[in-house]
Amino acid sequence: MIQTDKFLDAKGLACPMPIIKTKKALKDMEPGQVIEVQATDKGSLADLKAWAKSSGNQYLGTFEEGEVLKHYLRKADQSEEKEGKRFPHTVTNVELQERLGHNDVIVLDVREPAEYAFGHIEGAVSIPLGELENRLEELDSKKEAIVICRTGNRSDFAAKQLAEKGFERVKNAVQGMTEWNGPLEKNEV
C-alpha cells in the first residue's frame, strides 16, 4: 500500500480536467507530499506524466485496476518547481486548415487511439502522447509539424517535446479537435 497525503477522484473526467484538478489539489499540499489521482481517461497517463515533467512535480507511477488508473505524484518543493510556460509557437484551426495538403506539413494527432478513430483530420499521423518519445523516428524533422489533441493541452506538451528533440518547425494547434470545423475522417471498426 502506498502512503498518500491526499486523494483526488477524477474518474469520468476527460482531458484536460484530470490535470486541472490535480494542479488545484497540489496547491493545498506541502512539498514532498504525495497525491493519489484516480482517473478513467486512458489519456490521463501520458497527460499527468508530461504535466509533472513540465511543472517540476514528480510522477511516481500508475497502477491500473480494471478501468481505473491510480496515478501517484509527489509535490515539488520551490527549488524543483518549473513555471508552466505554454509552447510559444501556435496556430489556430483556421490556420491549420489553410496548411493542410502542403507537402512540407505533418499534422500530428497525439490523442489516444480511440479518440483518433472516432474522428481525425485526414492524413494526420496518430502517435499518442505517451508513445511519442519512442516513435520520433516516424516523423520527418525537416517538415513543419502541427500538433493537435482534443483541447490543446496534450499537444502543448508534445510540441515542447518535439522542439527539445531538435524539431525546428513545430506549432501547437491550440484550439484542438473540440473546435475543429473542418472535414473529419473516421476509422472503420
PDB file of C-alpha atoms in Angstrom:
ATOM      1  CA  MET A   1       0.000   0.000   0.000  1.00  0.00           C
ATOM      2  CA  ILE A   2       1.348   3.405  -0.975  1.00  0.00           C
ATOM      3  CA  GLN A   3       1.153   6.062   1.719  1.00  0.00           C
ATOM      4  CA  THR A   4      -0.564   9.164   0.303  1.00  0.00           C
ATOM      5  CA  ASP A   5      -1.391  12.535   1.793  1.00  0.00           C
ATOM      6  CA  LYS A   6      -4.299  13.389  -0.473  1.00  0.00           C
ATOM      7  CA  PHE A   7      -6.803  11.610  -2.717  1.00  0.00           C
ATOM      8  CA  LEU A   8      -8.387  13.060  -5.860  1.00  0.00           C
ATOM      9  CA  ASP A   9     -11.284  11.420  -7.702  1.00  0.00           C
ATOM     10  CA  ALA A  10     -11.047  12.355 -11.391  1.00  0.00           C
ATOM     11  CA  LYS A  11     -12.991   9.341 -12.651  1.00  0.00           C
ATOM     12  CA  GLY A  12     -15.246  10.125 -15.613  1.00  0.00           C
ATOM     13  CA  LEU A  13     -13.352  13.307 -16.479  1.00  0.00           C
ATOM     14  CA  ALA A  14     -11.636  13.822 -19.837  1.00  0.00           C
ATOM     15  CA  CYS A  15      -8.598  15.903 -20.744  1.00  0.00           C
ATOM     16  CA  PRO A  16      -7.739  18.497 -19.545  1.00  0.00           C
ATOM     17  CA  MET A  17      -9.787  18.113 -16.327  1.00  0.00           C
ATOM     18  CA  PRO A  18      -7.614  15.495 -14.530  1.00  0.00           C
ATOM     19  CA  ILE A  19      -4.614  17.823 -14.897  1.00  0.00           C
ATOM     20  CA  ILE A  20      -6.567  20.938 -13.886  1.00  0.00           C
ATOM     21  CA  LYS A  21      -7.960  19.240 -10.772  1.00  0.00           C
ATOM     22  CA  THR A  22      -4.547  17.768  -9.878  1.00  0.00           C
ATOM     23  CA  LYS A  23      -2.881  21.158 -10.247  1.00  0.00           C
ATOM     24  CA  LYS A  24      -5.516  22.738  -7.987  1.00  0.00           C
ATOM     25  CA  ALA A  25      -5.231  19.948  -5.379  1.00  0.00           C
ATOM     26  CA  LEU A  26      -1.432  20.266  -5.236  1.00  0.00           C
ATOM     27  CA  LYS A  27      -1.700  23.963  -4.343  1.00  0.00           C
ATOM     28  CA  ASP A  28      -3.096  22.963  -0.928  1.00  0.00           C
ATOM     29  CA  MET A  29      -0.338  20.405  -0.286  1.00  0.00           C
ATOM     30  CA  GLU A  30       3.097  20.707   1.284  1.00  0.00           C
ATOM     31  CA  PRO A  31       6.265  19.973  -0.736  1.00  0.00           C
ATOM     32  CA  GLY A  32       7.125  16.292  -0.614  1.00  0.00           C
ATOM     33  CA  GLN A  33       3.555  15.153  -0.025  1.00  0.00           C
ATOM     34  CA  VAL A  34       2.050  12.524  -2.323  1.00  0.00           C
ATOM     35  CA  ILE A  35      -1.325  12.614  -4.056  1.00  0.00           C
ATOM     36  CA  GLU A  36      -3.266   9.681  -5.485  1.00  0.00           C
ATOM     37  CA  VAL A  37      -5.304  10.667  -8.542  1.00  0.00           C
ATOM     38  CA  GLN A  38      -7.863   8.126  -9.740  1.00  0.00           C
ATOM     39  CA  ALA A  39      -8.960   8.557 -13.352  1.00  0.00           C
ATOM     40  CA  THR A  40     -10.718   6.557 -16.047  1.00  0.00           C
ATOM     41  CA  ASP A  41      -9.442   8.608 -19.021  1.00  0.00           C
ATOM     42  CA  LYS A  42      -6.717   6.446 -20.614  1.00  0.00           C
ATOM     43  CA  GLY A  43      -5.027   9.627 -21.859  1.00  0.00           C
ATOM     44  CA  SER A  44      -4.516  10.750 -18.265  1.00  0.00           C
ATOM     45  CA  LEU A  45      -1.434   8.524 -18.010  1.00  0.00           C
ATOM     46  CA  ALA A  46       0.504  10.428 -20.667  1.00  0.00           C
ATOM     47  CA  ASP A  47      -1.069  13.740 -19.652  1.00  0.00           C
ATOM     48  CA  LEU A  48      -0.070  13.545 -15.982  1.00  0.00           C
ATOM     49  CA  LYS A  49       3.428  12.262 -16.797  1.00  0.00           C
ATOM     50  CA  ALA A  50       4.018  15.143 -19.222  1.00  0.00           C
ATOM     51  CA  TRP A  51       2.479  17.723 -16.897  1.00  0.00           C
ATOM     52  CA  ALA A  52       4.580  16.533 -13.956  1.00  0.00           C
ATOM     53  CA  LYS A  53       7.743  16.724 -16.041  1.00  0.00           C
ATOM     54  CA  SER A  54       6.966  20.227 -17.299  1.00  0.00           C
ATOM     55  CA  SER A  55       5.925  21.527 -13.860  1.00  0.00           C
ATOM     56  CA  GLY A  56       8.782  20.006 -11.870  1.00  0.00           C
ATOM     57  CA  ASN A  57       6.476  17.795  -9.795  1.00  0.00           C
ATOM     58  CA  GLN A  58       7.462  14.132  -9.606  1.00  0.00           C
ATOM     59  CA  TYR A  59       5.434  11.479 -11.387  1.00  0.00           C
ATOM     60  CA  LEU A  60       5.891   8.371  -9.217  1.00  0.00           C
ATOM     61  CA  GLY A  61       3.894   5.822 -11.194  1.00  0.00           C
ATOM     62  CA  THR A  62       0.499   4.412 -12.072  1.00  0.00           C
ATOM     63  CA  PHE A  63      -1.342   1.228 -11.183  1.00  0.00           C
ATOM     64  CA  GLU A  64      -4.248   0.008 -13.269  1.00  0.00           C
ATOM     65  CA  GLU A  65      -7.192  -1.654 -11.526  1.00  0.00           C
ATOM     66  CA  GLY A  66      -9.830  -2.555 -14.080  1.00  0.00           C
ATOM     67  CA  GLU A  67     -10.959   0.677 -15.722  1.00  0.00           C
ATOM     68  CA  VAL A  68      -9.382   2.882 -13.037  1.00  0.00           C
ATOM     69  CA  LEU A  69      -5.879   4.330 -13.310  1.00  0.00           C
ATOM     70  CA  LYS A  70      -4.333   5.185  -9.943  1.00  0.00           C
ATOM     71  CA  HIS A  71      -1.680   7.856 -10.515  1.00  0.00           C
ATOM     72  CA  TYR A  72       0.792   8.895  -7.824  1.00  0.00           C
ATOM     73  CA  LEU A  73       2.549  12.257  -7.851  1.00  0.00           C
ATOM     74  CA  ARG A  74       4.823  13.993  -5.358  1.00  0.00           C
ATOM     75  CA  LYS A  75       4.588  17.756  -4.952  1.00  0.00           C
ATOM     76  CA  ALA A  76       7.823  19.552  -5.762  1.00  0.00           C
ATOM     77  CA  ASP A  77       9.453  21.999  -3.425  1.00  0.00           C
ATOM     78  CA  GLN A  78      10.171  25.531  -4.664  1.00  0.00           C
ATOM     79  CA  SER A  79      13.649  24.639  -5.917  1.00  0.00           C
ATOM     80  CA  GLU A  80      12.170  21.886  -8.127  1.00  0.00           C
ATOM     81  CA  GLU A  81       9.127  23.742  -9.467  1.00  0.00           C
ATOM     82  CA  LYS A  82       9.152  24.981 -13.020  1.00  0.00           C
ATOM     83  CA  GLU A  83       6.965  27.740 -14.327  1.00  0.00           C
ATOM     84  CA  GLY A  84       4.296  26.193 -16.543  1.00  0.00           C
ATOM     85  CA  LYS A  85       5.070  28.023 -19.764  1.00  0.00           C
ATOM     86  CA  ARG A  86       2.992  27.324 -22.831  1.00  0.00           C
ATOM     87  CA  PHE A  87       4.705  26.415 -26.105  1.00  0.00           C
ATOM     88  CA  PRO A  88       5.158  29.762 -27.878  1.00  0.00           C
ATOM     89  CA  HIS A  89       4.521  28.723 -31.492  1.00  0.00           C
ATOM     90  CA  THR A  90       0.831  28.155 -32.131  1.00  0.00           C
ATOM     91  CA  VAL A  91      -1.746  28.045 -34.916  1.00  0.00           C
ATOM     92  CA  THR A  92      -5.496  28.421 -34.895  1.00  0.00           C
ATOM     93  CA  ASN A  93      -7.669  25.778 -36.505  1.00  0.00           C
ATOM     94  CA  VAL A  94      -8.292  28.144 -39.441  1.00  0.00           C
ATOM     95  CA  GLU A  95      -4.531  28.486 -39.958  1.00  0.00           C
ATOM     96  CA  LEU A  96      -4.141  24.706 -39.672  1.00  0.00           C
ATOM     97  CA  GLN A  97      -6.840  24.139 -42.273  1.00  0.00           C
ATOM     98  CA  GLU A  98      -5.003  26.516 -44.652  1.00  0.00           C
ATOM     99  CA  ARG A  99      -1.793  24.451 -44.234  1.00  0.00           C
ATOM    100  CA  LEU A 100      -3.453  21.080 -44.961  1.00  0.00           C
ATOM    101  CA  GLY A 101      -2.291  19.441 -48.160  1.00  0.00           C
ATOM    102  CA  HIS A 102       1.108  21.133 -48.239  1.00  0.00           C
ATOM    103  CA  ASN A 103       3.904  18.605 -48.781  1.00  0.00           C
ATOM    104  CA  ASP A 104       6.092  20.137 -46.082  1.00  0.00           C
ATOM    105  CA  VAL A 105       3.491  19.791 -43.284  1.00  0.00           C
ATOM    106  CA  ILE A 106       2.809  16.896 -40.907  1.00  0.00           C
ATOM    107  CA  VAL A 107      -0.329  17.002 -38.772  1.00  0.00           C
ATOM    108  CA  LEU A 108       0.485  15.017 -35.625  1.00  0.00           C
ATOM    109  CA  ASP A 109      -2.532  13.881 -33.587  1.00  0.00           C
ATOM    110  CA  VAL A 110      -1.397  12.964 -30.045  1.00  0.00           C
ATOM    111  CA  ARG A 111      -4.784  11.809 -28.731  1.00  0.00           C
ATOM    112  CA  GLU A 112      -5.431   8.229 -27.691  1.00  0.00           C
ATOM    113  CA  PRO A 113      -6.260   5.691 -30.458  1.00  0.00           C
ATOM    114  CA  ALA A 114      -9.972   5.579 -29.562  1.00  0.00           C
ATOM    115  CA  GLU A 115     -10.261   9.377 -29.798  1.00  0.00           C
ATOM    116  CA  TYR A 116      -8.454   9.341 -33.160  1.00  0.00           C
ATOM    117  CA  ALA A 117     -10.651   6.530 -34.529  1.00  0.00           C
ATOM    118  CA  PHE A 118     -13.885   8.454 -33.971  1.00  0.00           C
ATOM    119  CA  GLY A 119     -12.749  11.499 -35.927  1.00  0.00           C
ATOM    120  CA  HIS A 120      -9.451  12.950 -37.077  1.00  0.00           C
ATOM    121  CA  ILE A 121      -8.026  15.270 -39.690  1.00  0.00           C
ATOM    122  CA  GLU A 122      -7.446  13.433 -42.968  1.00  0.00           C
ATOM    123  CA  GLY A 123      -3.824  12.382 -43.298  1.00  0.00           C
ATOM    124  CA  ALA A 124      -2.984  13.109 -39.648  1.00  0.00           C
ATOM    125  CA  VAL A 125      -0.325  10.877 -38.120  1.00  0.00           C
ATOM    126  CA  SER A 126      -1.562   9.229 -34.924  1.00  0.00           C
ATOM    127  CA  ILE A 127       1.046   8.924 -32.182  1.00  0.00           C
ATOM    128  CA  PRO A 128      -0.416   9.121 -28.656  1.00  0.00           C
ATOM    129  CA  LEU A 129       1.488  11.479 -26.351  1.00  0.00           C
ATOM    130  CA  GLY A 130       2.679   8.598 -24.167  1.00  0.00           C
ATOM    131  CA  GLU A 131       4.336   6.909 -27.173  1.00  0.00           C
ATOM    132  CA  LEU A 132       5.840   9.995 -28.805  1.00  0.00           C
ATOM    133  CA  GLU A 133       9.338   9.773 -27.342  1.00  0.00           C
ATOM    134  CA  ASN A 134       9.755   6.188 -28.590  1.00  0.00           C
ATOM    135  CA  ARG A 135       8.299   6.872 -32.055  1.00  0.00           C
ATOM    136  CA  LEU A 136      10.052  10.099 -33.091  1.00  0.00           C
ATOM    137  CA  GLU A 137      11.794   8.326 -35.995  1.00  0.00           C
ATOM    138  CA  GLU A 138       8.382   8.020 -37.701  1.00  0.00           C
ATOM    139  CA  LEU A 139       8.347  11.798 -38.202  1.00  0.00           C
ATOM    140  CA  ASP A 140      10.359  13.884 -40.675  1.00  0.00           C
ATOM    141  CA  SER A 141      12.063  16.533 -38.533  1.00  0.00           C
ATOM    142  CA  LYS A 142      12.617  18.733 -41.613  1.00  0.00           C
ATOM    143  CA  LYS A 143       8.867  19.217 -42.143  1.00  0.00           C
ATOM    144  CA  GLU A 144       6.627  21.616 -40.259  1.00  0.00           C
ATOM    145  CA  ALA A 145       4.890  19.627 -37.501  1.00  0.00           C
ATOM    146  CA  ILE A 146       1.489  20.900 -36.402  1.00  0.00           C
ATOM    147  CA  VAL A 147       0.466  19.053 -33.252  1.00  0.00           C
ATOM    148  CA  ILE A 148      -3.184  18.626 -32.263  1.00  0.00           C
ATOM    149  CA  CYS A 149      -5.130  16.929 -29.476  1.00  0.00           C
ATOM    150  CA  ARG A 150      -8.596  17.370 -28.049  1.00  0.00           C
ATOM    151  CA  THR A 151      -8.130  20.726 -26.254  1.00  0.00           C
ATOM    152  CA  GLY A 152      -4.578  21.956 -26.923  1.00  0.00           C
ATOM    153  CA  ASN A 153      -3.051  20.676 -23.669  1.00  0.00           C
ATOM    154  CA  ARG A 154      -1.512  17.352 -24.685  1.00  0.00           C
ATOM    155  CA  SER A 155      -0.406  18.940 -27.951  1.00  0.00           C
ATOM    156  CA  ASP A 156       1.338  21.671 -25.930  1.00  0.00           C
ATOM    157  CA  PHE A 157       3.373  19.011 -24.090  1.00  0.00           C
ATOM    158  CA  ALA A 158       4.074  17.192 -27.378  1.00  0.00           C
ATOM    159  CA  ALA A 159       5.188  20.383 -29.145  1.00  0.00           C
ATOM    160  CA  LYS A 160       7.663  21.085 -26.335  1.00  0.00           C
ATOM    161  CA  GLN A 161       8.939  17.503 -26.555  1.00  0.00           C
ATOM    162  CA  LEU A 162       9.464  17.732 -30.335  1.00  0.00           C
ATOM    163  CA  ALA A 163      11.302  21.045 -30.006  1.00  0.00           C
ATOM    164  CA  GLU A 164      13.566  19.561 -27.299  1.00  0.00           C
ATOM    165  CA  LYS A 165      14.391  16.684 -29.692  1.00  0.00           C
ATOM    166  CA  GLY A 166      15.525  19.026 -32.484  1.00  0.00           C
ATOM    167  CA  PHE A 167      12.358  19.589 -34.489  1.00  0.00           C
ATOM    168  CA  GLU A 168      12.688  23.225 -35.571  1.00  0.00           C
ATOM    169  CA  ARG A 169       9.319  23.872 -37.225  1.00  0.00           C
ATOM    170  CA  VAL A 170       6.750  22.901 -34.584  1.00  0.00           C
ATOM    171  CA  LYS A 171       3.386  24.520 -33.863  1.00  0.00           C
ATOM    172  CA  ASN A 172       0.642  23.685 -31.370  1.00  0.00           C
ATOM    173  CA  ALA A 173      -2.952  23.758 -32.665  1.00  0.00           C
ATOM    174  CA  VAL A 174      -4.243  25.466 -29.532  1.00  0.00           C
ATOM    175  CA  GLN A 175      -7.979  25.140 -30.224  1.00  0.00           C
ATOM    176  CA  GLY A 176      -7.794  21.374 -30.619  1.00  0.00           C
ATOM    177  CA  MET A 177     -10.263  18.934 -32.105  1.00  0.00           C
ATOM    178  CA  THR A 178     -13.105  20.173 -29.878  1.00  0.00           C
ATOM    179  CA  GLU A 179     -13.202  23.331 -32.007  1.00  0.00           C
ATOM    180  CA  TRP A 180     -12.316  21.714 -35.354  1.00  0.00           C
ATOM    181  CA  ASN A 181     -14.871  22.602 -38.042  1.00  0.00           C
ATOM    182  CA  GLY A 182     -13.063  21.081 -41.000  1.00  0.00           C
ATOM    183  CA  PRO A 183     -13.670  17.686 -42.591  1.00  0.00           C
ATOM    184  CA  LEU A 184     -13.209  14.585 -40.453  1.00  0.00           C
ATOM    185  CA  GLU A 185     -12.106  11.088 -41.318  1.00  0.00           C
ATOM    186  CA  LYS A 186     -13.150   8.107 -39.176  1.00  0.00           C
ATOM    187  CA  ASN A 187     -11.598   4.658 -38.906  1.00  0.00           C
ATOM    188  CA  GLU A 188     -13.689   1.642 -39.816  1.00  0.00           C
ATOM    189  CA  VAL A 189     -14.484  -0.605 -36.859  1.00  0.00           C
TER     190      VAL A 189
END
